Amino acid sequence: MNSFAELIKNRRSTRKFTDQLLTPEQVESLLKAGLMAPASKRKNPWHFIVVEDKEMLSRLAACKEHGASFIEGAALAIVVLASVMESDVWIEDASVASIYMQLQAEDLGLGSCWCQIRSRVTADETDSNDYVRRLLNIPYQLDVLSIIAFGYKDQERKPFDEAHLQWEKVHIGSFQMGEE
Ligand SMILES: Cc1cc2nc3c(=O)[nH]c(=O)nc-3n(C[C@H](O)[C@H](O)[C@H](O)COP(=O)(O)O)c2cc1C
């Protein structure tokens, strides 16, 4: 991989991971990417919880009925949370940090997948944010945006096919309705 354009084309969500653990250097690189992410007014309202414990990964995988089971097989999960009291745009800030870490993972040859927590519920309709909060002792002033799962890829994904680029969503000069 030799360019940013290649990297973003090759980054596809990985939901199957091998058992191989990450090195402390790899984990540090991922965290540095999150900590270097731009944030509005440089308020840095986010916190990152690093989870490698197998039992905790398996509990986190139950944070939603669908779309979270891959966390159980990951080598690492980074829980991304932020404080609405520190920034009115905490969702944007935590989202940017989440994707920065996913792009860093791809650059390290690792797979990753975003698990959405904000506005989601568990199988018994508990708010997923509260479920994760209780598991990880998160104080009330912080909310969980996402859990990003990382690990070595155990599945082949094709790079993004540029034939699927939705150029019709790009409008030149002003919004154009329904023109194909
Ligand atoms: C905001 C956001 C929330 C997402 N939530 C989930 C999720 O909860 N579970 C999941 O399996 N994938 C989740 N994804 C991954 C998307 O499903 C995936 O990025 C999309 O289908 C495009 O596929 P690709 O990442 O392989 O290119 C999420 C991605 C984003 C950006």
Tab-separated table of C-alpha atoms and ligand atoms in Angstrom:
chain	number	residue	atom	x	y	z
A	1	MET	CA	0.000	0.000	0.000
A	2	ASN	CA	1.622	3.227	-1.014
A	3	SER	CA	-0.859	6.048	-1.047
A	4	PHE	CA	-3.688	7.433	1.021
A	5	ALA	CA	-6.041	6.885	-1.937
A	6	GLU	CA	-5.153	3.166	-1.900
A	7	LEU	CA	-5.549	2.984	1.859
A	8	ILE	CA	-9.087	4.382	1.893
A	9	LYS	CA	-10.050	2.085	-0.986
A	10	ASN	CA	-8.734	-0.974	0.843
A	11	ARG	CA	-10.236	-0.198	4.224
A	12	ARG	CA	-13.302	-2.403	4.422
A	13	SER	CA	-14.986	-3.431	7.663
A	14	THR	CA	-13.449	-6.587	9.099
A	15	ARG	CA	-15.753	-8.688	11.253
A	16	LYS	CA	-13.665	-11.887	11.383
A	17	PHE	CA	-10.330	-11.790	13.174
A	18	THR	CA	-7.560	-14.326	13.807
A	19	ASP	CA	-6.487	-15.157	17.374
A	20	GLN	CA	-3.232	-13.215	16.990
A	21	LEU	CA	-2.789	-10.514	19.612
A	22	LEU	CA	-1.595	-7.013	18.822
A	23	THR	CA	1.755	-5.731	20.007
A	24	PRO	CA	1.923	-2.871	22.522
A	25	GLU	CA	3.405	-0.737	19.711
A	26	GLN	CA	0.412	-1.422	17.478
A	27	VAL	CA	-2.007	-0.532	20.272
A	28	GLU	CA	-0.031	2.641	20.955
A	29	SER	CA	-0.191	3.626	17.260
A	30	LEU	CA	-3.967	3.218	17.231
A	31	LEU	CA	-4.352	5.317	20.366
A	32	LYS	CA	-2.022	8.000	19.027
A	33	ALA	CA	-4.231	8.275	15.941
A	34	GLY	CA	-7.274	8.828	18.164
A	35	LEU	CA	-5.469	11.332	20.359
A	36	MET	CA	-4.203	13.261	17.322
A	37	ALA	CA	-7.620	13.485	15.675
A	38	PRO	CA	-8.872	17.006	15.117
A	39	ALA	CA	-11.503	18.197	17.570
A	40	SER	CA	-13.614	21.333	17.578
A	41	LYS	CA	-11.857	24.201	19.383
A	42	ARG	CA	-9.249	21.615	20.435
A	43	LYS	CA	-11.458	20.695	23.356
A	44	ASN	CA	-10.635	16.980	23.013
A	45	PRO	CA	-13.805	15.865	24.813
A	46	TRP	CA	-13.100	12.172	24.200
A	47	HIS	CA	-11.782	9.296	26.299
A	48	PHE	CA	-10.696	5.883	25.027
A	49	ILE	CA	-11.048	2.634	26.984
A	50	VAL	CA	-8.719	-0.141	25.835
A	51	VAL	CA	-10.174	-3.625	26.272
A	52	GLU	CA	-8.200	-6.795	25.542
A	53	ASP	CA	-9.662	-9.101	28.189
A	54	LYS	CA	-11.516	-11.944	26.416
A	55	GLU	CA	-14.357	-12.096	28.919
A	56	MET	CA	-14.949	-8.361	28.715
A	57	LEU	CA	-14.840	-8.473	24.897
A	58	SER	CA	-17.500	-11.143	24.995
A	59	ARG	CA	-19.686	-9.039	27.307
A	60	LEU	CA	-19.242	-5.992	25.087
A	61	ALA	CA	-20.386	-8.108	22.129
A	62	ALA	CA	-23.810	-8.276	23.798
A	63	CYS	CA	-24.221	-4.488	23.689
A	64	LYS	CA	-26.711	-4.909	20.814
A	65	GLU	CA	-28.773	-7.771	19.454
A	66	HIS	CA	-27.353	-7.359	15.951
A	67	GLY	CA	-24.178	-5.886	14.555
A	68	ALA	CA	-21.911	-6.318	17.598
A	69	SER	CA	-21.039	-10.027	17.788
A	70	PHE	CA	-17.728	-9.493	15.952
A	71	ILE	CA	-16.345	-7.764	19.076
A	72	GLU	CA	-16.056	-11.158	20.772
A	73	GLY	CA	-13.480	-12.390	18.247
A	74	ALA	CA	-11.417	-9.195	18.178
A	75	ALA	CA	-7.954	-8.899	19.701
A	76	LEU	CA	-8.749	-5.435	20.975
A	77	ALA	CA	-11.686	-3.102	21.365
A	78	ILE	CA	-11.348	0.622	21.896
A	79	VAL	CA	-14.460	2.138	23.436
A	80	VAL	CA	-14.837	5.754	22.345
A	81	LEU	CA	-16.660	8.058	24.714
A	82	ALA	CA	-16.942	11.791	25.123
A	83	SER	CA	-18.450	14.458	27.293
A	84	VAL	CA	-21.356	16.560	26.074
A	85	MET	CA	-20.497	18.940	28.925
A	86	GLU	CA	-17.064	19.541	27.416
A	87	SER	CA	-18.208	19.963	23.834
A	88	ASP	CA	-21.559	20.492	22.112
A	89	VAL	CA	-20.098	18.691	19.092
A	90	TRP	CA	-18.815	15.631	20.996
A	91	ILE	CA	-20.482	13.299	18.474
A	92	GLU	CA	-18.473	14.762	15.610
A	93	ASP	CA	-15.248	14.785	17.649
A	94	ALA	CA	-15.666	11.174	18.784
A	95	SER	CA	-16.599	10.108	15.236
A	96	VAL	CA	-13.497	11.684	13.739
A	97	ALA	CA	-11.311	9.980	16.375
A	98	SER	CA	-13.024	6.640	15.661
A	99	ILE	CA	-12.364	6.766	11.928
A	100	TYR	CA	-8.801	8.020	12.430
A	101	MET	CA	-8.087	4.865	14.448
A	102	GLN	CA	-9.700	2.704	11.752
A	103	LEU	CA	-7.522	4.290	9.080
A	104	GLN	CA	-4.423	3.821	11.238
A	105	ALA	CA	-5.380	0.160	11.647
A	106	GLU	CA	-5.549	-0.294	7.888
A	107	ASP	CA	-2.134	1.323	7.542
A	108	LEU	CA	-0.780	-1.227	10.052
A	109	GLY	CA	-2.304	-4.048	7.985
A	110	LEU	CA	-4.967	-4.665	10.648
A	111	GLY	CA	-8.708	-5.029	10.279
A	112	SER	CA	-11.313	-3.051	12.192
A	113	CYS	CA	-15.038	-2.493	12.462
A	114	TRP	CA	-17.165	0.240	14.026
A	115	CYS	CA	-19.913	-0.859	16.387
A	116	GLN	CA	-22.490	1.899	16.865
A	117	ILE	CA	-23.501	2.429	20.510
A	118	ARG	CA	-25.151	5.852	20.647
A	119	SER	CA	-28.925	5.578	20.008
A	120	ARG	CA	-28.848	1.767	20.072
A	121	VAL	CA	-30.350	-0.808	22.484
A	122	THR	CA	-29.508	-4.308	23.713
A	123	ALA	CA	-31.633	-7.392	23.037
A	124	ASP	CA	-33.728	-6.604	26.161
A	125	GLU	CA	-34.124	-2.947	25.114
A	126	THR	CA	-31.594	-1.546	27.589
A	127	ASP	CA	-29.874	1.515	26.199
A	128	SER	CA	-26.534	0.252	24.787
A	129	ASN	CA	-24.759	3.299	26.204
A	130	ASP	CA	-25.983	2.409	29.722
A	131	TYR	CA	-25.086	-1.251	29.214
A	132	VAL	CA	-21.484	-0.371	28.298
A	133	ARG	CA	-21.342	2.323	30.998
A	134	ARG	CA	-22.155	-0.230	33.717
A	135	LEU	CA	-19.678	-2.801	32.393
A	136	LEU	CA	-16.779	-0.357	32.289
A	137	ASN	CA	-17.564	1.991	35.218
A	138	ILE	CA	-18.000	4.992	32.951
A	139	PRO	CA	-19.020	8.174	34.833
A	140	TYR	CA	-22.442	9.684	34.058
A	141	GLN	CA	-21.073	12.788	32.295
A	142	LEU	CA	-19.554	10.690	29.513
A	143	ASP	CA	-21.471	8.975	26.723
A	144	VAL	CA	-20.340	6.088	24.559
A	145	LEU	CA	-20.350	6.786	20.843
A	146	SER	CA	-18.758	3.667	19.404
A	147	ILE	CA	-16.736	0.558	20.078
A	148	ILE	CA	-14.054	-0.038	17.467
A	149	ALA	CA	-12.905	-3.657	17.212
A	150	PHE	CA	-9.396	-4.405	15.925
A	151	GLY	CA	-7.369	-7.467	15.032
A	152	TYR	CA	-5.600	-9.350	12.280
A	153	LYS	CA	-7.941	-9.949	9.351
A	154	ASP	CA	-9.362	-13.439	8.944
A	155	GLN	CA	-11.402	-12.570	5.867
A	156	GLU	CA	-10.614	-11.253	2.411
A	157	ARG	CA	-12.526	-8.128	1.438
A	158	LYS	CA	-12.370	-6.610	-2.013
A	159	PRO	CA	-11.295	-2.970	-2.168
A	160	PHE	CA	-14.073	-0.456	-2.720
A	161	ASP	CA	-15.271	-0.719	-6.328
A	162	GLU	CA	-15.164	2.750	-7.869
A	163	ALA	CA	-18.027	1.718	-10.176
A	164	HIS	CA	-20.192	2.128	-7.039
A	165	LEU	CA	-19.256	5.730	-6.402
A	166	GLN	CA	-22.515	7.692	-6.171
A	167	TRP	CA	-21.521	10.648	-8.282
A	168	GLU	CA	-25.220	11.618	-8.499
A	169	LYS	CA	-24.879	12.773	-4.888
A	170	VAL	CA	-22.378	15.394	-5.901
A	171	HIS	CA	-23.942	18.699	-6.912
A	172	ILE	CA	-22.026	21.386	-8.705
A	173	GLY	CA	-22.768	24.979	-7.764
A	174	SER	CA	-26.196	24.334	-6.203
A	175	PHE	CA	-28.392	21.337	-5.377
A	176	GLN	CA	-29.696	19.592	-8.509
A	177	MET	CA	-32.899	17.514	-8.111
A	178	GLY	CA	-33.082	13.991	-9.533
A	179	GLU	CA	-30.879	14.460	-12.586
A	180	GLU	CA	-29.239	11.223	-13.674
B	1	LIG	C1	-21.406	5.421	12.057
B	1	LIG	C2	-21.180	3.975	11.712
B	1	LIG	C3	-21.812	3.004	12.444
B	1	LIG	C4	-21.587	1.657	12.150
B	1	LIG	N1	-22.151	0.712	12.958
B	1	LIG	C5	-21.896	-0.587	12.718
B	1	LIG	C6	-22.392	-1.584	13.603
B	1	LIG	O1	-22.998	-1.287	14.632
B	1	LIG	N2	-22.129	-2.876	13.295
B	1	LIG	C7	-21.433	-3.245	12.172
B	1	LIG	O2	-21.264	-4.446	11.961
B	1	LIG	N3	-20.922	-2.313	11.324
B	1	LIG	C8	-21.127	-1.009	11.582
B	1	LIG	N4	-20.589	-0.049	10.774
B	1	LIG	C9	-19.823	-0.450	9.573
B	1	LIG	C10	-20.656	-0.220	8.304
B	1	LIG	O3	-21.666	-1.198	8.233
B	1	LIG	C11	-19.718	-0.278	7.094
B	1	LIG	O4	-18.728	0.719	7.209
B	1	LIG	C12	-20.481	-0.053	5.786
B	1	LIG	O5	-21.387	-1.106	5.559
B	1	LIG	C13	-19.521	0.020	4.589
B	1	LIG	O6	-18.747	-1.162	4.497
B	1	LIG	P1	-17.167	-1.139	4.553
B	1	LIG	O7	-16.760	-0.494	5.863
B	1	LIG	O8	-16.752	-2.586	4.474
B	1	LIG	O9	-16.660	-0.361	3.376
B	1	LIG	C14	-20.770	1.284	11.057
B	1	LIG	C15	-20.123	2.286	10.313
B	1	LIG	C16	-20.317	3.607	10.650
B	1	LIG	C17	-19.562	4.675	9.881
